[in-house]
PDB file of C-alpha atoms in Angstrom:
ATOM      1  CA  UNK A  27     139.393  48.671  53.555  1.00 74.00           C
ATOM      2  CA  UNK A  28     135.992  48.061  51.932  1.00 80.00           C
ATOM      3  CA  UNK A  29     133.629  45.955  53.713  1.00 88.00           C
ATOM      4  CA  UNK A  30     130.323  44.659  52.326  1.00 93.00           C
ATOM      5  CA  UNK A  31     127.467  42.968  54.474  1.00 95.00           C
ATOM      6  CA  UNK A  32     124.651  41.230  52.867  1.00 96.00           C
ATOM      7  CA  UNK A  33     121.222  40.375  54.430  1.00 97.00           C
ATOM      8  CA  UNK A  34     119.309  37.958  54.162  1.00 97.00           C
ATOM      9  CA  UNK A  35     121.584  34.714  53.174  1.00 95.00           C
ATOM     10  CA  UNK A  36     118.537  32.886  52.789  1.00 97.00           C
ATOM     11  CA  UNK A  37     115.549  33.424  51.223  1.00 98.00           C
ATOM     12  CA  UNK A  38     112.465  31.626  50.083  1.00 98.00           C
ATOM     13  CA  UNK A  39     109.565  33.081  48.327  1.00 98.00           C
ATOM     14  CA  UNK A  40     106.831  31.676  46.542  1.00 98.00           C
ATOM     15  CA  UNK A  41     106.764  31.595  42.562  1.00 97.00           C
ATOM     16  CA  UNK A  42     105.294  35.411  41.235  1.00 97.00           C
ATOM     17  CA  UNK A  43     105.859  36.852  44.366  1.00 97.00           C
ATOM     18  CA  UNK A  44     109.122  39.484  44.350  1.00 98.00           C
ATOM     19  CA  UNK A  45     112.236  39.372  46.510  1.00 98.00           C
ATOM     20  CA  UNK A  46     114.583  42.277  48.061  1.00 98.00           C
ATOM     21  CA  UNK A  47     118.318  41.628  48.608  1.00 98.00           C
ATOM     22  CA  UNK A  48     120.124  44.677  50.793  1.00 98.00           C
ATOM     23  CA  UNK A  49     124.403  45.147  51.126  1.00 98.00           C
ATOM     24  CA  UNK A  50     125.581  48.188  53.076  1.00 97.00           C
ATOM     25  CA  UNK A  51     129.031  48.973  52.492  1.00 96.00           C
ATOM     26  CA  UNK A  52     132.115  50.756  54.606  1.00 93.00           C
ATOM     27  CA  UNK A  53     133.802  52.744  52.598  1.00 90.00           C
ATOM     28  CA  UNK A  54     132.096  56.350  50.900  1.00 89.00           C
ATOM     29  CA  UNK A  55     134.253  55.976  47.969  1.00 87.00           C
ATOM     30  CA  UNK A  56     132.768  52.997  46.605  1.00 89.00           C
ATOM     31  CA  UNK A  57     131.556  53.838  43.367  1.00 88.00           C
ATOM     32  CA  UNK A  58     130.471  50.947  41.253  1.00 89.00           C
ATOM     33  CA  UNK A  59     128.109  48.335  42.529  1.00 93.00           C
ATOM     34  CA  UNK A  60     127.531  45.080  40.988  1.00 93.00           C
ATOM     35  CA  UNK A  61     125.137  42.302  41.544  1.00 96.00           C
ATOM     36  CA  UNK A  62     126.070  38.384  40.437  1.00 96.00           C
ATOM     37  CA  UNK A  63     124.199  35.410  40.061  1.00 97.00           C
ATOM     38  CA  UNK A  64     125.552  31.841  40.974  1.00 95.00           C
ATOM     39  CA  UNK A  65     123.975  28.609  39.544  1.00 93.00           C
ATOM     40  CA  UNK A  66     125.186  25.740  41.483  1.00 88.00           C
ATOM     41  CA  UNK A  67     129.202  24.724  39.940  1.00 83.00           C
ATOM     42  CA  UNK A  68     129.293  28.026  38.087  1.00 87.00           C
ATOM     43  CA  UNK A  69     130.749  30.640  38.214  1.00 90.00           C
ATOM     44  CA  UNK A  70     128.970  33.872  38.807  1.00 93.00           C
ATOM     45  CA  UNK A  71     127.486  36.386  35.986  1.00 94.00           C
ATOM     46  CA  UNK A  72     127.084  40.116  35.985  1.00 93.00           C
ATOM     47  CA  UNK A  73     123.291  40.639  36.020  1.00 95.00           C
ATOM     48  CA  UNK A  74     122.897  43.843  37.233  1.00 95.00           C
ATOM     49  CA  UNK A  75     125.042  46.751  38.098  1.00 92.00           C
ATOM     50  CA  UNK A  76     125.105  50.653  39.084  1.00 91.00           C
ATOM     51  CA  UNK A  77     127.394  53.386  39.644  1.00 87.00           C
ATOM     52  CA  UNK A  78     127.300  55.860  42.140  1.00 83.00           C
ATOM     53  CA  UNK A  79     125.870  58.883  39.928  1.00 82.00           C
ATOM     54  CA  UNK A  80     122.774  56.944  39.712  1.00 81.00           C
ATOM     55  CA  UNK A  81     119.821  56.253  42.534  1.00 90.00           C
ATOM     56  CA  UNK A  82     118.200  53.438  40.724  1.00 94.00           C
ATOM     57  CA  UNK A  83     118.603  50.754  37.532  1.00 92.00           C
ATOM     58  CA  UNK A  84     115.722  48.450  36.093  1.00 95.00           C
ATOM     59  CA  UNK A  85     116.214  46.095  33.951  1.00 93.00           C
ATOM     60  CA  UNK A  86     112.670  43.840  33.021  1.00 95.00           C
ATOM     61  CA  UNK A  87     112.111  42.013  36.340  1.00 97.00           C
ATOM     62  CA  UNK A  88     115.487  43.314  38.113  1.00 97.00           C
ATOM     63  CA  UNK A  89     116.385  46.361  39.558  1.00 97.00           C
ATOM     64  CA  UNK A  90     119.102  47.836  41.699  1.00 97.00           C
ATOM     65  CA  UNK A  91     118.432  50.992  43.815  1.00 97.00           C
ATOM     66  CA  UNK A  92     121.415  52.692  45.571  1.00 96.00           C
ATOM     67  CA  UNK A  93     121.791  55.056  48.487  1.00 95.00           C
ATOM     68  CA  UNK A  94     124.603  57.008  48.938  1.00 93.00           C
ATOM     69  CA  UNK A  95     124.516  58.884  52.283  1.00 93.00           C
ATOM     70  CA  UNK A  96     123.016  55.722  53.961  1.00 94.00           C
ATOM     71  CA  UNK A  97     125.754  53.136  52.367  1.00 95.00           C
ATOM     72  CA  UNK A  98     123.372  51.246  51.119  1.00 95.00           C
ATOM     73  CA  UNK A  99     121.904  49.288  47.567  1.00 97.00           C
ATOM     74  CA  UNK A 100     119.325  46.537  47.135  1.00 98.00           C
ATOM     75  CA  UNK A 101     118.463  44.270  44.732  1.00 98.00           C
ATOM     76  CA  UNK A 102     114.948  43.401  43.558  1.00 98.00           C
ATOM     77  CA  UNK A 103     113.145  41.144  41.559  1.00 98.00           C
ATOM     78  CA  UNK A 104     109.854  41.234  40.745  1.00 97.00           C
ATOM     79  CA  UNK A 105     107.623  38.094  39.002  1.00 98.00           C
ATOM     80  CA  UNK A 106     110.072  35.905  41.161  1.00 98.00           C
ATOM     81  CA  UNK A 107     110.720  32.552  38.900  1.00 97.00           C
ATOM     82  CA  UNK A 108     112.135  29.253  39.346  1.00 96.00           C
ATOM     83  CA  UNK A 109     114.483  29.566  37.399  1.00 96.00           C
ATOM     84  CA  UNK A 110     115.542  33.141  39.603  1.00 97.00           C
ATOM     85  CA  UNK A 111     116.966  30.097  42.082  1.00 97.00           C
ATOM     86  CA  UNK A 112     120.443  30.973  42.966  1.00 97.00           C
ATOM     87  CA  UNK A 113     123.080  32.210  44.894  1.00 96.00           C
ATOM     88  CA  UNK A 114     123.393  36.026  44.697  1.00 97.00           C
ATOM     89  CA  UNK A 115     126.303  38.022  45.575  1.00 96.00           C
ATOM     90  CA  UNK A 116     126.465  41.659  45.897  1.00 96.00           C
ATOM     91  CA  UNK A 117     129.474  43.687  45.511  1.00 94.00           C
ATOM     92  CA  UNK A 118     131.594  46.975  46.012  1.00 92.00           C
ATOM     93  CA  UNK A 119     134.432  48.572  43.935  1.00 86.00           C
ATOM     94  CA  UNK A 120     136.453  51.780  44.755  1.00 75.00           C
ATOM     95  CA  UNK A 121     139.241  53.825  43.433  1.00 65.00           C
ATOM     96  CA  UNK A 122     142.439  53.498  43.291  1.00 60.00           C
ATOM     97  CA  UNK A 123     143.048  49.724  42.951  1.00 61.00           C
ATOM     98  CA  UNK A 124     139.373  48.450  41.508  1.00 64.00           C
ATOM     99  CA  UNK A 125     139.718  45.626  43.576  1.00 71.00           C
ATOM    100  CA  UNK A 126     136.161  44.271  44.139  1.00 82.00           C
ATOM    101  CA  UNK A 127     134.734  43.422  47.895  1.00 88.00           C
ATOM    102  CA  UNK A 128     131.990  40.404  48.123  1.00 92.00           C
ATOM    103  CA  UNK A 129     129.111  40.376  50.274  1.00 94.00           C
ATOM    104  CA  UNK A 130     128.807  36.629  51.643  1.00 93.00           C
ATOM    105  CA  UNK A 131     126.060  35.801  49.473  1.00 95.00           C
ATOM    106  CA  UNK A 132     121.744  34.848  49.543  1.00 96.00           C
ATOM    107  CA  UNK A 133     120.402  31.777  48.995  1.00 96.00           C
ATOM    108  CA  UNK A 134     117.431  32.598  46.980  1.00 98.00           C
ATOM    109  CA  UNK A 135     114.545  29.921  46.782  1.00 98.00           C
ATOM    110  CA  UNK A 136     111.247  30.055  44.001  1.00 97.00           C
ATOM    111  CA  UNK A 137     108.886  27.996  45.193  1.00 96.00           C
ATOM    112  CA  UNK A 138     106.946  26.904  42.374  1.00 92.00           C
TER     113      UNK A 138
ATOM    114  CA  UNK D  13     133.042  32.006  21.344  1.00 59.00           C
ATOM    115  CA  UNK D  14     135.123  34.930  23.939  1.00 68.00           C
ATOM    116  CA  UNK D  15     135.333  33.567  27.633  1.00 92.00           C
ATOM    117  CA  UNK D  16     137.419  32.432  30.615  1.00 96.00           C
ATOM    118  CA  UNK D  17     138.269  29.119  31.273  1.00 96.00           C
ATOM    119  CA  UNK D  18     139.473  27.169  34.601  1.00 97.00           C
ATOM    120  CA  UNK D  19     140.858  23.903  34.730  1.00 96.00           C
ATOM    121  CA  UNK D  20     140.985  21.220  36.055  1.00 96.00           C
ATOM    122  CA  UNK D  21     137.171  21.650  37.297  1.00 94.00           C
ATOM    123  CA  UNK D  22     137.907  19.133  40.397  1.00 95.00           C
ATOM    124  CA  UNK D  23     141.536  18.672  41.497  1.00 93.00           C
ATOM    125  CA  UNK D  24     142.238  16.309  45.086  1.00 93.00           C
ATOM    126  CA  UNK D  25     145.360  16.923  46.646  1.00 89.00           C
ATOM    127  CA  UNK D  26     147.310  15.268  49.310  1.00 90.00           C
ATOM    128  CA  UNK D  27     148.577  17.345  52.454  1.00 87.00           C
ATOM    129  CA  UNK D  28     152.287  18.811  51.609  1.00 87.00           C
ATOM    130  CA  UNK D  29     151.803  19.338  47.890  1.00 90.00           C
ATOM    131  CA  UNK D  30     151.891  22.150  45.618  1.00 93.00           C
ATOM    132  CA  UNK D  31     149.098  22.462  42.645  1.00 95.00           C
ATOM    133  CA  UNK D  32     148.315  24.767  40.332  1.00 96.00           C
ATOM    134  CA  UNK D  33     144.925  26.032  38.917  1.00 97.00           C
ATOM    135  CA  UNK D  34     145.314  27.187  35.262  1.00 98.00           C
ATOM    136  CA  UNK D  35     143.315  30.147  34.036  1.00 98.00           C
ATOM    137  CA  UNK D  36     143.066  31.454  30.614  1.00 98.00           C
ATOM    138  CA  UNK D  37     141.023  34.181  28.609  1.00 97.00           C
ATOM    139  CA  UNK D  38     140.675  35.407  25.349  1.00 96.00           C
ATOM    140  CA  UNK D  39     138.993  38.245  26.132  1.00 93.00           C
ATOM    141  CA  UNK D  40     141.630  40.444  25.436  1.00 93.00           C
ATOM    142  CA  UNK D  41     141.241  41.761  28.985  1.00 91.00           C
ATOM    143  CA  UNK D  42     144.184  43.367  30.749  1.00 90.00           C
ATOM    144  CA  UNK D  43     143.102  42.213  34.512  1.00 89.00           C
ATOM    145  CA  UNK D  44     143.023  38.864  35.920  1.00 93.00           C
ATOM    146  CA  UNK D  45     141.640  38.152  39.513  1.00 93.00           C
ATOM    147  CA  UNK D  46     141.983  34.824  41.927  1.00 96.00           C
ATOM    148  CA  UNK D  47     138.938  34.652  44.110  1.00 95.00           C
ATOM    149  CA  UNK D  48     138.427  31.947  47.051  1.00 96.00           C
ATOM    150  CA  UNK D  49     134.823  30.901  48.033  1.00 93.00           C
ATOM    151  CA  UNK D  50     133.893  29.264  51.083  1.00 91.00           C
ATOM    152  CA  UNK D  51     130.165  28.569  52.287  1.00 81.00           C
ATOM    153  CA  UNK D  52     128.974  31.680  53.834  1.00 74.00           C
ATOM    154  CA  UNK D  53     131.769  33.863  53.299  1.00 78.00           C
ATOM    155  CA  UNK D  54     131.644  35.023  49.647  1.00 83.00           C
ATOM    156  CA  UNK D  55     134.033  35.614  47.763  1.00 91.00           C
ATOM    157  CA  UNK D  56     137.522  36.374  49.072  1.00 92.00           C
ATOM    158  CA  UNK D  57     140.213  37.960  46.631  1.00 91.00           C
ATOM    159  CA  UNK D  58     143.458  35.914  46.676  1.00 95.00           C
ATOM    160  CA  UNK D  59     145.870  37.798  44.003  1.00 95.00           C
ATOM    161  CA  UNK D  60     145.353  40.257  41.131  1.00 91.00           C
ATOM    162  CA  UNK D  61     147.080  41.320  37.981  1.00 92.00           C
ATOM    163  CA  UNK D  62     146.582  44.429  36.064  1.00 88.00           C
ATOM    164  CA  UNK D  63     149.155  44.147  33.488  1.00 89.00           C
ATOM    165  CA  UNK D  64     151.429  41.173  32.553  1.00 94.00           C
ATOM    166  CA  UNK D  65     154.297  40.538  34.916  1.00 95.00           C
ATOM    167  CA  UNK D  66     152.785  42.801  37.721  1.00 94.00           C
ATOM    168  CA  UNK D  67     150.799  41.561  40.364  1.00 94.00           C
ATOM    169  CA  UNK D  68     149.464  42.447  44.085  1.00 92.00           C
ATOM    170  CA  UNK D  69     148.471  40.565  46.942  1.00 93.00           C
ATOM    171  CA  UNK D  70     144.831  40.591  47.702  1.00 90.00           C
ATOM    172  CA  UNK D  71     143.127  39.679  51.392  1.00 88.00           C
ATOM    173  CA  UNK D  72     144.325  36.355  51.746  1.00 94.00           C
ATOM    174  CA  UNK D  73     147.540  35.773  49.878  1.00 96.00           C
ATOM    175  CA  UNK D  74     149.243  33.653  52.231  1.00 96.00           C
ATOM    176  CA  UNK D  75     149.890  30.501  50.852  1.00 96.00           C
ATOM    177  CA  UNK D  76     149.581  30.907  47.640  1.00 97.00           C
ATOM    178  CA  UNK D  77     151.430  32.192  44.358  1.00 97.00           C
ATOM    179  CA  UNK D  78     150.608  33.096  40.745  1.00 98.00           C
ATOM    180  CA  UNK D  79     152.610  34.332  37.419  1.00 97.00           C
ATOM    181  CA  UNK D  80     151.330  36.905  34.773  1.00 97.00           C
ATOM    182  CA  UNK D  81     154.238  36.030  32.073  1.00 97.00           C
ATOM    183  CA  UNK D  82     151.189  36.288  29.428  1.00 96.00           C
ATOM    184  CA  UNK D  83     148.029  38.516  29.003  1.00 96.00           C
ATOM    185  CA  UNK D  84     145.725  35.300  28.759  1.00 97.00           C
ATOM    186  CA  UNK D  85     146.869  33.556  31.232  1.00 98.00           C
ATOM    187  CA  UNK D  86     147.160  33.680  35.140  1.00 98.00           C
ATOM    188  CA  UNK D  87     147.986  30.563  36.977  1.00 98.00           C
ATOM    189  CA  UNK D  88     147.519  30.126  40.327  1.00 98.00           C
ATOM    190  CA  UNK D  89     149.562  27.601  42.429  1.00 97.00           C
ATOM    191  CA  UNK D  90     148.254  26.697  45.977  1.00 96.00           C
ATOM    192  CA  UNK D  91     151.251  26.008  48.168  1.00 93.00           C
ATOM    193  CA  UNK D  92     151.447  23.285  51.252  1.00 88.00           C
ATOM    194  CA  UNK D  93     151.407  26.540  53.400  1.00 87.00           C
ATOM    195  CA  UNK D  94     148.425  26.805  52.841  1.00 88.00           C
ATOM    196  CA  UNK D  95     146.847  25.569  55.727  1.00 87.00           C
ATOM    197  CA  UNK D  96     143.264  25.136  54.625  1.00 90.00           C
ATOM    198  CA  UNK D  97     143.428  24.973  50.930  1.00 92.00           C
ATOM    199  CA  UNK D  98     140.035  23.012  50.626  1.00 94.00           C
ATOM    200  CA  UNK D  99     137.484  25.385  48.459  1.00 95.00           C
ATOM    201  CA  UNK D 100     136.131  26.687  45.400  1.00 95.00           C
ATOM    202  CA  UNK D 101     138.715  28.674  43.442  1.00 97.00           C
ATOM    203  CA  UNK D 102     137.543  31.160  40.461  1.00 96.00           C
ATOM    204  CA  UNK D 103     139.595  33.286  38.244  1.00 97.00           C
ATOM    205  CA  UNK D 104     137.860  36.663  36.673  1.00 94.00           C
ATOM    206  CA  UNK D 105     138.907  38.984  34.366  1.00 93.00           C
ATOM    207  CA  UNK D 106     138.067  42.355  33.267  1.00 88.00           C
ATOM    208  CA  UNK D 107     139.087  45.401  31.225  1.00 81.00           C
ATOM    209  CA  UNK D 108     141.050  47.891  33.159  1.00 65.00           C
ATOM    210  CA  UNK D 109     139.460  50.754  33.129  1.00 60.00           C
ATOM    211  CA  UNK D 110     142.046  53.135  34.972  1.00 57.00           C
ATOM    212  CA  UNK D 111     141.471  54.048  38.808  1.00 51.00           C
ATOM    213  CA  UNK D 112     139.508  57.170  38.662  1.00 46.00           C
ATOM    214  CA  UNK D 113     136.726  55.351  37.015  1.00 49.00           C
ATOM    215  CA  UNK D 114     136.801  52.755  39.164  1.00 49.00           C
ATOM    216  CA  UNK D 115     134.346  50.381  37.855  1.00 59.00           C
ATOM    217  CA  UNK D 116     135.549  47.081  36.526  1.00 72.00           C
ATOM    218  CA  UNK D 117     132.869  44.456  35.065  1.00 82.00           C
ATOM    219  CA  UNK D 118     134.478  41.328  35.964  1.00 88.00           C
ATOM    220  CA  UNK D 119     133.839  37.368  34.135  1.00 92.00           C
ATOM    221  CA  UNK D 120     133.871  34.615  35.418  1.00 95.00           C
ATOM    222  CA  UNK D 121     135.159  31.151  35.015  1.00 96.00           C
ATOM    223  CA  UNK D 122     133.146  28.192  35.841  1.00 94.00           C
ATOM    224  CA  UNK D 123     135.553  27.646  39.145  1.00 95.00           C
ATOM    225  CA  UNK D 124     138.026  25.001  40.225  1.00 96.00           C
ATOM    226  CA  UNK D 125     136.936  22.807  43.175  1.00 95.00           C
ATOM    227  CA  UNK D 126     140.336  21.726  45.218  1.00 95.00           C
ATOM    228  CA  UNK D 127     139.769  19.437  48.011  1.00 94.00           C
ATOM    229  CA  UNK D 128     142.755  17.914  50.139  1.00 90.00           C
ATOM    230  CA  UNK D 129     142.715  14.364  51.107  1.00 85.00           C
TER     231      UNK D 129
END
C-alpha cells in the first residue's frame, strides 16, 4: 500500500521569511495530492491540492510543486505569517479505493 | 451553513467500555471516513463508507466498529478491544468521485478527543 513520509516535522522560521514542506510517496499510482492545515483542536482544511497531470499549483502565498518520476511534492509558502502557525499534513490518494494516506505531519512556527 | 460535525468534542472513558463517536454531515456527500491521530504519526484511517450500508476496513480497524444505515451519518463505536483507544478521532467526508479519477477532497470535523481513565 501507499506510504507517505514527510520532512521536516518541525519547523521554525522567522515572520516574512518562506518555508518548504517535502512528502515522497510509495506508490506510482498516486494521483491526487493534497495539503491540510491543522489549528490546534481542529480539524484539518484543504488548502492546497494537485493532481498528477500537473508539475506545479500557486495559489497567493502557497504553492504545491509535484514530481512524478522522483515521488515527490512540496509545499511552499512564501511571506511566512503568524497566523501560517500550524500543523500541516500532506497527503496521497490512488485508484481504485480513494482511500487517502497521511504523512505524519510539520510543526510549522512564525516567529513574529 | 453545509459542514461536518463530531460530537461529543471530549469523551473520558473507563477501561472495558464501549463508546461511540457520532458523526454527521449535510453535505450531501456519499463518503464518510474515520481517521485516528496520534502525536507524530498523522493521520491513520480507521473505517470508510462509500455508500450507505457498505463499509471497509481501513489500516487499523481492530477494535473498533461503525454503521452507515444513513447518508449523513457514520458513527463510530470504539470497543474495549481496543487496546489503546486514547487519541484524537476525526470523521471526513467527501463526494465520491468514482475510482478512475481518484481524487477525493475530503472535510473535516473539528475531532473528538477520547481519553481512557
Amino acid at each position: 500500500g501507499e506510504n507517505v513520509e514527510q520532512h521536516p516535522s518541525t519547523l521554525s522560521v522567522q515572520e516574512g521569511d518562506s518555508a518548504v514542506i517535502k512528502c515522497t510517496y510509495s506508490d506510482s499510482a498516486s494521483n491526487y495530492f493534497p495539503w491540510y492545515k491543522q489549528e490546534l483542536g481542529k480539524g484539518p482544511q484543504l488548502i492546497i491540492d494537485i493532481r498528477s497531470n500537473v508539475g506545479e499549483k500557486k495559489d497567493q502565498r502557497i504553492a504545491v510543486t509535484l514530481n512524478k518520476t522522483a515521488k515527490h511534492f512540496s509545499l511552499h509558502i512564501t511571506e511566512t505569517q503568524p497566523e501560517d502557525s500550524a500543523v500541516y499534513f500532506c497527503a496521497a490518494s490512488n485508484p481504485p479505493n480513494n482511500d487517502m494516506r497521511f504523512g505524519a505531519g510539520t510543526r510549522l512556527t512564525v516567529k513574529p | 451553513d453545509g459542514g461536518i460535525t463530531q460530537s461529543p468534542k471530549y469523551l473520558f472513558r473507563k477501561e472495558g467500555q464501549n463508546v461511540t463517536l457520532s458523526c454527521e454531515q449535510n453535505l450531501n456527500h456519499d463518503a464518510m471516513y474515520w481517521y485516528r491521530q496520534d502525536p507524530g504519526q498523522g493521520l491513520r484511517l480507521i473505517y470508510y463508507s462509500q455508500i450507505v450500508n457498505d463499509f471497509q476496513k481501513g489500516d487499523i480497524a481492530e477494535g473498533y466498529s461503525v454503521s452507515r444505515e444513513k447518508k449523513e451519518s457514520f458513527p463510530l463505536t470504539v470497543t474495549s478491544a481496543q487496546k489503546n483507544p486514547t487519541a484524537f478521532y476525526l470523521c471526513a467526508s467527501s463526494i465520491w468521485t468514482g475510482s478512475l479519477s481518484g481524487a477525493n477532497v475530503l472535510t473535516f470535523g473539528a475531532g473528538s478527543r477520547l481519553t481512557v481513565l
